[in-house]
Tab-separated table of C-alpha atoms in Angstrom:
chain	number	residue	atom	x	y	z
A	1	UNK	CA	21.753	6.484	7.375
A	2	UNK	CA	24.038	9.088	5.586
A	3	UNK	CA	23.255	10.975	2.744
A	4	UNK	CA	25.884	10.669	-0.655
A	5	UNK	CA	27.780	13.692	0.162
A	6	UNK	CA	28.031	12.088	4.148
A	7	UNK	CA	25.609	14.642	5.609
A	8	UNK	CA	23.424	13.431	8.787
A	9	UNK	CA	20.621	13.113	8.666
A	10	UNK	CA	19.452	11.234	5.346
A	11	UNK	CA	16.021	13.236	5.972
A	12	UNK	CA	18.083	16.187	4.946
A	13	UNK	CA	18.442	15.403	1.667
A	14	UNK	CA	16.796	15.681	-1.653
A	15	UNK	CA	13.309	16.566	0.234
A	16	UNK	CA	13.531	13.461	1.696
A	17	UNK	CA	12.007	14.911	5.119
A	18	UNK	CA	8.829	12.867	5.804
A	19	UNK	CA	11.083	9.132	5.524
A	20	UNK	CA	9.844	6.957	6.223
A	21	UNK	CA	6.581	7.386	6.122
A	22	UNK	CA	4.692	3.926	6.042
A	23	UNK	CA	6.995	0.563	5.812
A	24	UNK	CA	9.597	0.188	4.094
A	25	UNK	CA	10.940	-2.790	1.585
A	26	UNK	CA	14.669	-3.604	1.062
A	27	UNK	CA	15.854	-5.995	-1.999
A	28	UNK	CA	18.981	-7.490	-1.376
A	29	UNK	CA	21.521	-7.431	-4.926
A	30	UNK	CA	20.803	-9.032	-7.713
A	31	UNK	CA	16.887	-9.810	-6.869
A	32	UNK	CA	15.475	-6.921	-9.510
A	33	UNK	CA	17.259	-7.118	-12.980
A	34	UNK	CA	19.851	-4.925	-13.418
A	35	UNK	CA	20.401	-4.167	-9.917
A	36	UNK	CA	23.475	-5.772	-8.098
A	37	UNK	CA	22.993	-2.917	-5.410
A	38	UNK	CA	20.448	-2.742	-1.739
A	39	UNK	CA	17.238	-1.017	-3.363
A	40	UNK	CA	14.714	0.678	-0.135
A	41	UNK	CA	11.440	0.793	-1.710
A	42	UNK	CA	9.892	3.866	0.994
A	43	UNK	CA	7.759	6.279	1.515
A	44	UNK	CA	8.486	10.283	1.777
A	45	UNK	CA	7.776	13.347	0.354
A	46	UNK	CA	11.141	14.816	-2.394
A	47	UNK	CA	12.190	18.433	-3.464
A	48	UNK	CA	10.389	17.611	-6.519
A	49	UNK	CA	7.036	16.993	-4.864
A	50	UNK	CA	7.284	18.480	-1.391
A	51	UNK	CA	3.870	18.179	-0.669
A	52	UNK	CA	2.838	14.416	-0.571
A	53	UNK	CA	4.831	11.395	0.350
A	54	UNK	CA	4.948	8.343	-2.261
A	55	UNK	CA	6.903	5.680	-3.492
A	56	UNK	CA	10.667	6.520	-3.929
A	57	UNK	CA	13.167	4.352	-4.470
A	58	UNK	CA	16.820	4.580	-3.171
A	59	UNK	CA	20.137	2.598	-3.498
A	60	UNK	CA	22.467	1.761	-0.480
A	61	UNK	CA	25.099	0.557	-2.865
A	62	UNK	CA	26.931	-2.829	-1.631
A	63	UNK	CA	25.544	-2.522	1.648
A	64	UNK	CA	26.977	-0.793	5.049
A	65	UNK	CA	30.604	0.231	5.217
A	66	UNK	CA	32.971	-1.991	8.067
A	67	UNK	CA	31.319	0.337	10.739
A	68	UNK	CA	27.699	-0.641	10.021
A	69	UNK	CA	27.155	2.531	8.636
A	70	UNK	CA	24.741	2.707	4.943
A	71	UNK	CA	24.900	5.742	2.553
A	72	UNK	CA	21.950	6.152	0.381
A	73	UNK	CA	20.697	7.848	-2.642
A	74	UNK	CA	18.343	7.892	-5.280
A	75	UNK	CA	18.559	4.964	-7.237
A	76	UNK	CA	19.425	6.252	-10.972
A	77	UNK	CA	16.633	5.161	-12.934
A	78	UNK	CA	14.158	5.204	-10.841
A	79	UNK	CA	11.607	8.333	-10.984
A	80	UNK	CA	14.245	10.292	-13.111
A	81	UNK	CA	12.611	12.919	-14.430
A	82	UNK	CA	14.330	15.667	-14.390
A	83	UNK	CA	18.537	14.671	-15.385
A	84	UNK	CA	19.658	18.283	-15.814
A	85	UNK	CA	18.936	19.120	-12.055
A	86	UNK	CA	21.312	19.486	-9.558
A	87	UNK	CA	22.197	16.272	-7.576
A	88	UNK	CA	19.552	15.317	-5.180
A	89	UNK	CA	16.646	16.998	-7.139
A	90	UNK	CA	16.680	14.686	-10.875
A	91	UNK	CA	14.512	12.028	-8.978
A	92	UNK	CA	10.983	12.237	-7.480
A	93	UNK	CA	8.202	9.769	-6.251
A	94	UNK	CA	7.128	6.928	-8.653
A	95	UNK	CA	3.698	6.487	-7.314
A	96	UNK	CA	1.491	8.288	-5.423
A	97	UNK	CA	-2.291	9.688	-4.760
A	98	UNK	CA	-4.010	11.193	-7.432
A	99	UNK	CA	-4.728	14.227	-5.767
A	100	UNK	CA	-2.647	16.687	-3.098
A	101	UNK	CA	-2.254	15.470	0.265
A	102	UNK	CA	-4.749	18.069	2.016
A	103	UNK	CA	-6.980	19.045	-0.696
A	104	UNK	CA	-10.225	18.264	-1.270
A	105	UNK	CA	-12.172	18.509	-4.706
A	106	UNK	CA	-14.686	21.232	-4.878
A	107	UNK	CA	-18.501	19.931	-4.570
A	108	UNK	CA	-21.676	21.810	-3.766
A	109	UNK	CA	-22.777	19.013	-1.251
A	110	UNK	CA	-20.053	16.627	0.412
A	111	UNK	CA	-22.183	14.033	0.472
A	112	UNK	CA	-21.401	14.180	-3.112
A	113	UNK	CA	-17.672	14.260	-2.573
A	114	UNK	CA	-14.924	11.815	-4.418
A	115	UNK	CA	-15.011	7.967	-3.223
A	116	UNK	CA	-11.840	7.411	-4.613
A	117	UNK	CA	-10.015	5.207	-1.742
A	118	UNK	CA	-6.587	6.451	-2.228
A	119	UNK	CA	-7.478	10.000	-3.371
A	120	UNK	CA	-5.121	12.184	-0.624
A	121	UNK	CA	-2.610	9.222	0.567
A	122	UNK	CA	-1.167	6.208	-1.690
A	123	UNK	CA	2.107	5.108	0.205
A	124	UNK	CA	3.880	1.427	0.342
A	125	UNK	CA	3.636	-1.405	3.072
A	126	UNK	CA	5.250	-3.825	1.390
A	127	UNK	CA	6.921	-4.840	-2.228
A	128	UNK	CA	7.101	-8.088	-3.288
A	129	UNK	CA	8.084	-10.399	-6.154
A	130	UNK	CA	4.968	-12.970	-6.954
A	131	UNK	CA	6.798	-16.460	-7.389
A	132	UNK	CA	3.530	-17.411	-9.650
A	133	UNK	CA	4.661	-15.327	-12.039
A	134	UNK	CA	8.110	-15.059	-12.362
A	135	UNK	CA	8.085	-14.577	-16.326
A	136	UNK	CA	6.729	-11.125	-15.732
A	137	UNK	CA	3.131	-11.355	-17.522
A	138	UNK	CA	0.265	-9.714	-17.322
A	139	UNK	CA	0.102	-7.469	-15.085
A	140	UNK	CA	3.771	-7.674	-13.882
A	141	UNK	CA	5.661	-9.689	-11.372
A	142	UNK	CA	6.172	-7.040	-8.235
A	143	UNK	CA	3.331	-6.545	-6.321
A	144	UNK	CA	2.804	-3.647	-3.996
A	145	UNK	CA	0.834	-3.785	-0.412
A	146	UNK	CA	-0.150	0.226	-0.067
A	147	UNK	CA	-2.619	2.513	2.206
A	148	UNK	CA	-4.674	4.176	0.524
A	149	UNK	CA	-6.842	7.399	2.417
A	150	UNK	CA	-9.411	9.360	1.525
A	151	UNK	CA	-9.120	12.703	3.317
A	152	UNK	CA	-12.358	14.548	2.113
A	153	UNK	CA	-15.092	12.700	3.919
A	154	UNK	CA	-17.936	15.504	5.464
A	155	UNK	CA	-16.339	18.319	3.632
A	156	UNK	CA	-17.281	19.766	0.163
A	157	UNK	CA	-13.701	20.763	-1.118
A	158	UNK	CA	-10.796	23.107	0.758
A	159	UNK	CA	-7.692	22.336	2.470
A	160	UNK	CA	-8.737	19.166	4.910
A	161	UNK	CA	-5.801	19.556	7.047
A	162	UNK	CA	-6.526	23.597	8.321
A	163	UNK	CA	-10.137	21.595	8.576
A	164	UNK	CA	-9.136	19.393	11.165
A	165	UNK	CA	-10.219	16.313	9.041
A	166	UNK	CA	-9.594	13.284	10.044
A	167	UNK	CA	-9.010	9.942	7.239
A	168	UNK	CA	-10.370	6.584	5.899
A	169	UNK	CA	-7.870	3.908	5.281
A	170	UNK	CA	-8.500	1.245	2.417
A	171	UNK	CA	-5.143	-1.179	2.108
A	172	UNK	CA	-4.808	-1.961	-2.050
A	173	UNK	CA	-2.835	-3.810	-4.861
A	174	UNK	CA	-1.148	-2.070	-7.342
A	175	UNK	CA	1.014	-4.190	-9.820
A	176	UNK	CA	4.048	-3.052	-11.525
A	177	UNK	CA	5.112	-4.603	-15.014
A	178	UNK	CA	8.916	-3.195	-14.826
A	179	UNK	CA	9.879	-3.811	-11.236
A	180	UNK	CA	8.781	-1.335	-9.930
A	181	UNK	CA	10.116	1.614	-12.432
A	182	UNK	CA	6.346	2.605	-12.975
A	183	UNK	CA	2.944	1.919	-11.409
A	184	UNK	CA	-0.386	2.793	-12.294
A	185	UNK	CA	-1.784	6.535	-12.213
A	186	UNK	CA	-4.898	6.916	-12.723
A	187	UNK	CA	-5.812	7.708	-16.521
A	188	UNK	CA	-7.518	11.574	-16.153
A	189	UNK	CA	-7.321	14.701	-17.134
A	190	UNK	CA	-5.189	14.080	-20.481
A	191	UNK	CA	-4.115	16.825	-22.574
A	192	UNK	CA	-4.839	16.765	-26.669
A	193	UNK	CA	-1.661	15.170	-27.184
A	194	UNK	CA	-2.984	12.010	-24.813
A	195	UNK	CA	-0.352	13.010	-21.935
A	196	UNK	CA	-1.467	13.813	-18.351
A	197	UNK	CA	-1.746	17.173	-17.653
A	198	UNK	CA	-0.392	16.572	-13.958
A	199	UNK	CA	2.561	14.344	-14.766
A	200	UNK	CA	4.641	12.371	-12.248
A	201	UNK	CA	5.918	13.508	-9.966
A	202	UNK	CA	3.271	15.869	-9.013
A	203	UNK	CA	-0.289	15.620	-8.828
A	204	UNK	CA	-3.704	17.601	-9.574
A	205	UNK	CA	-4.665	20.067	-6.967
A	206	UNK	CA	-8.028	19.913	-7.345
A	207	UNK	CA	-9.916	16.937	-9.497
A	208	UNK	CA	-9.915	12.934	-8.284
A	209	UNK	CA	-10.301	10.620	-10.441
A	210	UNK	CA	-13.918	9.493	-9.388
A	211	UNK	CA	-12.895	5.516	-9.025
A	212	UNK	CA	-14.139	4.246	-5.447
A	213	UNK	CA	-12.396	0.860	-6.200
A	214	UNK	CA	-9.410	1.931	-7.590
A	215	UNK	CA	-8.911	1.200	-11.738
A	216	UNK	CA	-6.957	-0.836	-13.904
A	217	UNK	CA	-6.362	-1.690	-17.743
A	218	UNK	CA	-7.312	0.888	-19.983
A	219	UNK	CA	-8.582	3.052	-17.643
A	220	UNK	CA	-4.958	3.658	-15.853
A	221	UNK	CA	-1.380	5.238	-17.642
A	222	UNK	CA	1.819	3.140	-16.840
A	223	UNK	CA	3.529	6.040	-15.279
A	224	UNK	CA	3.248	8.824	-17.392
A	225	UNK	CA	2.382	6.747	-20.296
A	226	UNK	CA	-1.232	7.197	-21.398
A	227	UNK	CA	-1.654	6.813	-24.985
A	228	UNK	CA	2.030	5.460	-26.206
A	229	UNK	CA	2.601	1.587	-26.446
A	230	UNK	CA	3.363	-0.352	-24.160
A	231	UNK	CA	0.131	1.345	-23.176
A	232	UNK	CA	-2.810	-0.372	-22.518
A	233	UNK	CA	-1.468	-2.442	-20.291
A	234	UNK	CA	-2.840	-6.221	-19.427
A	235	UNK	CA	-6.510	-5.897	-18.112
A	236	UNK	CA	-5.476	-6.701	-14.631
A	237	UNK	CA	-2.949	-4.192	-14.170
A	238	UNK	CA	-3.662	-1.915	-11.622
A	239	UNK	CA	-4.111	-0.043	-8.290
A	240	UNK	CA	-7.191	-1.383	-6.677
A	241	UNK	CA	-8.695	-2.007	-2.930
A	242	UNK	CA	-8.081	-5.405	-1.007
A	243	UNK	CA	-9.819	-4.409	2.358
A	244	UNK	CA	-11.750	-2.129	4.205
A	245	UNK	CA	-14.129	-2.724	6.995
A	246	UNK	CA	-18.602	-3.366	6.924
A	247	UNK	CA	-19.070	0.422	6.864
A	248	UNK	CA	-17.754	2.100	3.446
A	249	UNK	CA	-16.218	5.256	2.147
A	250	UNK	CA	-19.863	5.970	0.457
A	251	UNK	CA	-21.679	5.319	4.030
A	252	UNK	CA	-19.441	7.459	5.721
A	253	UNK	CA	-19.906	10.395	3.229
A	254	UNK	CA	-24.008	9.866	3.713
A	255	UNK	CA	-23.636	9.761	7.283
A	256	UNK	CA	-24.891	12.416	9.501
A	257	UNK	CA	-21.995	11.743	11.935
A	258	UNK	CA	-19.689	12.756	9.431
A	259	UNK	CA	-21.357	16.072	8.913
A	260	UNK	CA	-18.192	18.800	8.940
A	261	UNK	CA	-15.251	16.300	8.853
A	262	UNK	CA	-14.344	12.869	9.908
A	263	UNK	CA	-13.489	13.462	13.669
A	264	UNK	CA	-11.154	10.357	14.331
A	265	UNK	CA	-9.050	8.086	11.895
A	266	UNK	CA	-10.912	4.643	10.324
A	267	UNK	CA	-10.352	1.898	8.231
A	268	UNK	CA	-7.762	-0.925	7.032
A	269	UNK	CA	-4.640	0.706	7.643
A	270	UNK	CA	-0.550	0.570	7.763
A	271	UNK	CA	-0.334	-3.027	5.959
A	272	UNK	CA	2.458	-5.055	6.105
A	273	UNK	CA	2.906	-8.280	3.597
A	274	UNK	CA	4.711	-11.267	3.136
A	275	UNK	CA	4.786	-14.623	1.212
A	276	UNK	CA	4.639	-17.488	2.736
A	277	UNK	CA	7.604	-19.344	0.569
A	278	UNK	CA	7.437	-22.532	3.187
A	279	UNK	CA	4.908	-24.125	1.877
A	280	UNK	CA	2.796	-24.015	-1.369
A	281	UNK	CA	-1.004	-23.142	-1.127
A	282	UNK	CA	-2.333	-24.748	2.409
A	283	UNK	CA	-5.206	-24.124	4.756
A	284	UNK	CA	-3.779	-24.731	7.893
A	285	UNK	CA	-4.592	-28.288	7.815
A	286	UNK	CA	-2.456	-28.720	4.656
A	287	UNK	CA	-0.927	-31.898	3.556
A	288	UNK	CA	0.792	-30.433	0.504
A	289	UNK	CA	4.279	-30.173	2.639
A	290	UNK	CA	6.346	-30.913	-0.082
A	291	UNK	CA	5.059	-27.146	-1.599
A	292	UNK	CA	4.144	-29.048	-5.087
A	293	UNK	CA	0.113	-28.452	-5.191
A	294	UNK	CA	-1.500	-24.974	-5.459
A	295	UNK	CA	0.038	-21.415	-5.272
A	296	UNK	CA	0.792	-19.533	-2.116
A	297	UNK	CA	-0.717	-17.074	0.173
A	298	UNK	CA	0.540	-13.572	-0.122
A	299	UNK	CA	-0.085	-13.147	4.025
A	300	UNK	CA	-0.934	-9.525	5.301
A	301	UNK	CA	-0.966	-7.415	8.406
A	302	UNK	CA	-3.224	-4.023	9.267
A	303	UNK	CA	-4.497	-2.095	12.201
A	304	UNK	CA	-7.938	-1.630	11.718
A	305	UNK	CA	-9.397	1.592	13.110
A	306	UNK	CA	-13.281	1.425	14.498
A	307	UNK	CA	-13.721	5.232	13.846
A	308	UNK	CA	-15.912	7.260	15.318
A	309	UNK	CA	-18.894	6.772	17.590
A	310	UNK	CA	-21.738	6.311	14.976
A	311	UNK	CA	-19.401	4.546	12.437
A	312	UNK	CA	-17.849	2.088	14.886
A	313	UNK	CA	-19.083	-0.707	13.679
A	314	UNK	CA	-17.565	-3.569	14.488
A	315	UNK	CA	-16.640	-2.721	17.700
A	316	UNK	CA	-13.329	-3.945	19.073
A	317	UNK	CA	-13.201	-5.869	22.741
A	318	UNK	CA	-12.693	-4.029	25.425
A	319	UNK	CA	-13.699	-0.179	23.923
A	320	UNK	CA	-10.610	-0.572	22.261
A	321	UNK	CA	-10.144	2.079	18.837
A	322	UNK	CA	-8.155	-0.084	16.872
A	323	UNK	CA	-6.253	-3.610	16.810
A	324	UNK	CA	-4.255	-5.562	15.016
A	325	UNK	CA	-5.967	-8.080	12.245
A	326	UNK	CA	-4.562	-10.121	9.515
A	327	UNK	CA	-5.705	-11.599	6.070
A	328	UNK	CA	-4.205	-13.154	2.711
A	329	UNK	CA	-4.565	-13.493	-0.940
A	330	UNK	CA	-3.943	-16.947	-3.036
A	331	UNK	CA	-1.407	-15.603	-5.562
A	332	UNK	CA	-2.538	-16.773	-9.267
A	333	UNK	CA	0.126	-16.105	-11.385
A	334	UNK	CA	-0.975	-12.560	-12.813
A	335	UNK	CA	-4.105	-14.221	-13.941
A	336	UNK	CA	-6.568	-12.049	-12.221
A	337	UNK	CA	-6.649	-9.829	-9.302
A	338	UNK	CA	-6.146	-10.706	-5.939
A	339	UNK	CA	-9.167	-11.557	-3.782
A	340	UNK	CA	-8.171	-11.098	0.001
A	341	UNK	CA	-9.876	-13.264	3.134
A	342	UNK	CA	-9.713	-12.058	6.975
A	343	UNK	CA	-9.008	-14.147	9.201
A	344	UNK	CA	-12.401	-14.693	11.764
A	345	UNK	CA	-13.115	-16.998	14.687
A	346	UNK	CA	-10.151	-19.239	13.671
A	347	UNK	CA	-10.241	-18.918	9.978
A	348	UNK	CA	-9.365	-16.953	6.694
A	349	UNK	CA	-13.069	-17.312	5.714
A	350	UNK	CA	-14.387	-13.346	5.665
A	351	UNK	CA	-14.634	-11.434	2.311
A	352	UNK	CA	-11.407	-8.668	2.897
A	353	UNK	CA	-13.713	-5.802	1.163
A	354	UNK	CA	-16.540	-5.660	4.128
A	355	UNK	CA	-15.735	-8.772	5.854
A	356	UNK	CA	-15.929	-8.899	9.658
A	357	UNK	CA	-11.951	-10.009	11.141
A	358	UNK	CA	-10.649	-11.012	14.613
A	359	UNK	CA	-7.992	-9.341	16.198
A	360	UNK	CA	-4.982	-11.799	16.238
A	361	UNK	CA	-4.476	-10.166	19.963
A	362	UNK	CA	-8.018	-10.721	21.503
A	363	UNK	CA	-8.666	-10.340	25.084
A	364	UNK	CA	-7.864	-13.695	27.419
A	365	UNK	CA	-5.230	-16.520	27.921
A	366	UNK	CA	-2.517	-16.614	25.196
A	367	UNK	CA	-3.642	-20.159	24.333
A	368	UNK	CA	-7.205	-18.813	22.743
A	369	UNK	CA	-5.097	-16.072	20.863
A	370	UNK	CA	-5.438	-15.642	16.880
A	371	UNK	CA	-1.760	-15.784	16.959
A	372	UNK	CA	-1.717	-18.863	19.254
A	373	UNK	CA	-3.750	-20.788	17.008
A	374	UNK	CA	-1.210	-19.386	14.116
A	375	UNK	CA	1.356	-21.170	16.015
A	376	UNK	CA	0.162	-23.838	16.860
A	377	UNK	CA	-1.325	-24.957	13.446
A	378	UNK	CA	1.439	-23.039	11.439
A	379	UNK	CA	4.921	-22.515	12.707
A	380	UNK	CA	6.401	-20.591	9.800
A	381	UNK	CA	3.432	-18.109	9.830
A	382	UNK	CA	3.496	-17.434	13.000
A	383	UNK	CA	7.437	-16.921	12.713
A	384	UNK	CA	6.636	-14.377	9.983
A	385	UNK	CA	3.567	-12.440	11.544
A	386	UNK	CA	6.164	-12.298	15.025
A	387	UNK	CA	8.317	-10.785	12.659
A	388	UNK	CA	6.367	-8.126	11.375
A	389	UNK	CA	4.798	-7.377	14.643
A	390	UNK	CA	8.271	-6.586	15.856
A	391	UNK	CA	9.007	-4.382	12.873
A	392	UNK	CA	5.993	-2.189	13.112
């Protein structure tokens, strides 16, 4: 990857140092409106935010040159905020955590410290258009998979990297009513005039947002938007957690284990998405093959992370600290949010918010794999999980 003025590497450029820094999510031409160019939804840190990464979005034009080689830049209207700057520094992150990657709001006790699930990290796994709701309602048509950490866990405020802190991962939703131009921030800390007093593209160094489950309608901006119509947006706009494992963000805090820092990394983490356009809404013994009966599955892949000894619960087979696992969401055109199932034993039956899963890779034969019985009741799942496996 070049950058626009042919420079190697593209990290080089415009801040863009930590890319990629989760998945990333390419749109071939003409699939967003106004947009007959390859847009990379990624993560990474930019010159106007150098100190967390989030969503940025870049354009690779009409695609590589006859050598196979791509040149990208910031796509134009996407997280413009500042036009007057030189090239390379008018465009910044369009969504991102609330509050500085390795800070830590100040709290007499940490037990006491912010829940908020994406409070230090809130980067994309995947982007995707919802085919339920291709008119654009509610709360938008592009859907975003995202990790979301909380870094603060055992301490009561202070930088958490120089503390050795480890993370909880939560994978979330957020919904974007403009493909993808703006998300939702959380609505905090407003000045008189109703505008946030940490605008986008930075964040606030020091105060969450106090939302353990993320937030939506009126109680999130649309970007920088706060007060202004189009703001509120629909009810079920919104950044909000899908999944995280039996033992919380809350339990962890009251834990005595957790007493001076998280030691090792736990949680839902690194998701992955797809939709399964091959068939319309199926268990896996559908007989709706003609994709005419209920919505589809918005499909999902995570490593979950057991965590430390004392908060390890499940444990994996084996002594094993973390696996691969899978769940999925019935899209519903925009009409609610979306309420995730991991698969267990053989089905998508668990809650995703404190539901137990299965790995998809358990120990023994192929043939009694999660991913076995994928492909043997499923073909086109199982082609798309194999391809997101090999991806990751």
């Amino acid at each position: 990857m070049l950058a626009p003025d042919g420079s190697f590497p593209l990290n080089n450029y415009g801040g863009l140092g930590t890319l990629a820094d989760e998945h990333s999510t390419i749109f071939p031409p003409g699939t967003l409106p106004g947009h007959w160019d390859y847009l990379f939804f990624v993560a990474t840190r930019t010159i106007l935010n150098p100190i967390s990464s989030g969503v940025v979005v870049l354009t690779g034009g009409s695609g590589a040159n006859k050598s196979g080689q791509w040149t990208l830049d910031f796509a134009s209207d996407y997280g413009h905020y500042f036009p007057n700057n030189p090239v390379g520094q008018q465009n910044g992150q369009v969504f991102l955590s609330p509050v500085e990657h390795r800070n830590c709001p100040s709290v007499k006790l940490a037990v006491n410290q912010d829940q908020t699930f994406d409070l230090n990290y809130a980067d994309p796994g995947s982007v995707v258009l919802d085919p339920t709701n291709r008119a654009n309602k509610g709360p938008g048509s592009l859907i975003m998979i995202y990790e979301g950490t909380n870094r603060c866990i055992g301490l009561n405020g202070g930088d958490n990297i120089i503390a050795g802190n480890s993370f909880y991962s939560t994978t979330a939703i957020a919904t974007s009513n403009d493909f993808g131009h703006s998300w939702p921030s959380y609505r905090y800390m407003l000045d008189p005039n109703g505008l946030p007093v940490n605008p986008l593209p930075s964040q606030n160094p020091s105060k969450g947002p106090e939302a353990p489950s993320g937030a939506s309608g009126n109680s999130v901006c649309i970007g920088n938007d706060c007060t202004v119509p189009p703001w509120p947006p629909n009810n079920n706009y919104g950044r909000y957690a899908v999944l995280h494992p039996q033992v919380t963000i809350a339990d962890a805090m009251r834990s005595n284990v957790t007493k001076g820092g998280l030691s090792s990394q736990m949680g839902d983490a690194v998701p992955a998405a797809f939709v399964d356009d091959v068939h319309g809404g199926h268990e896996f013994e559908f007989d709706d093959e003609d994709g005419g009966g209920p919505a589809p599955y918005l499909y999902e892949l995570h490593n979950y992370a057991v965590g430390p000894p004392g908060l390890d619960f499940p444990q994996l087979p084996n002594g094993q600290n973390s696996d691969l696992m899978i769940a999925r969401a019935q899209l519903n055109g925009g009409k609610a949010p979306l309420v995730f199932h991991k698969w267990f034993q053989g089905k998508f039956s668990e809650p995703g918010l404190g539901g137990f899963e299965t790995p998809i890779f358990p120990s023994g034969a192929f043939q009694d794999h999660g991913l076995d019985q994928l492909r043997r009741r499923n073909t086109a799942i199982f082609a798309h999980v194999r391809l997101h496996i090999a991806a990751r």
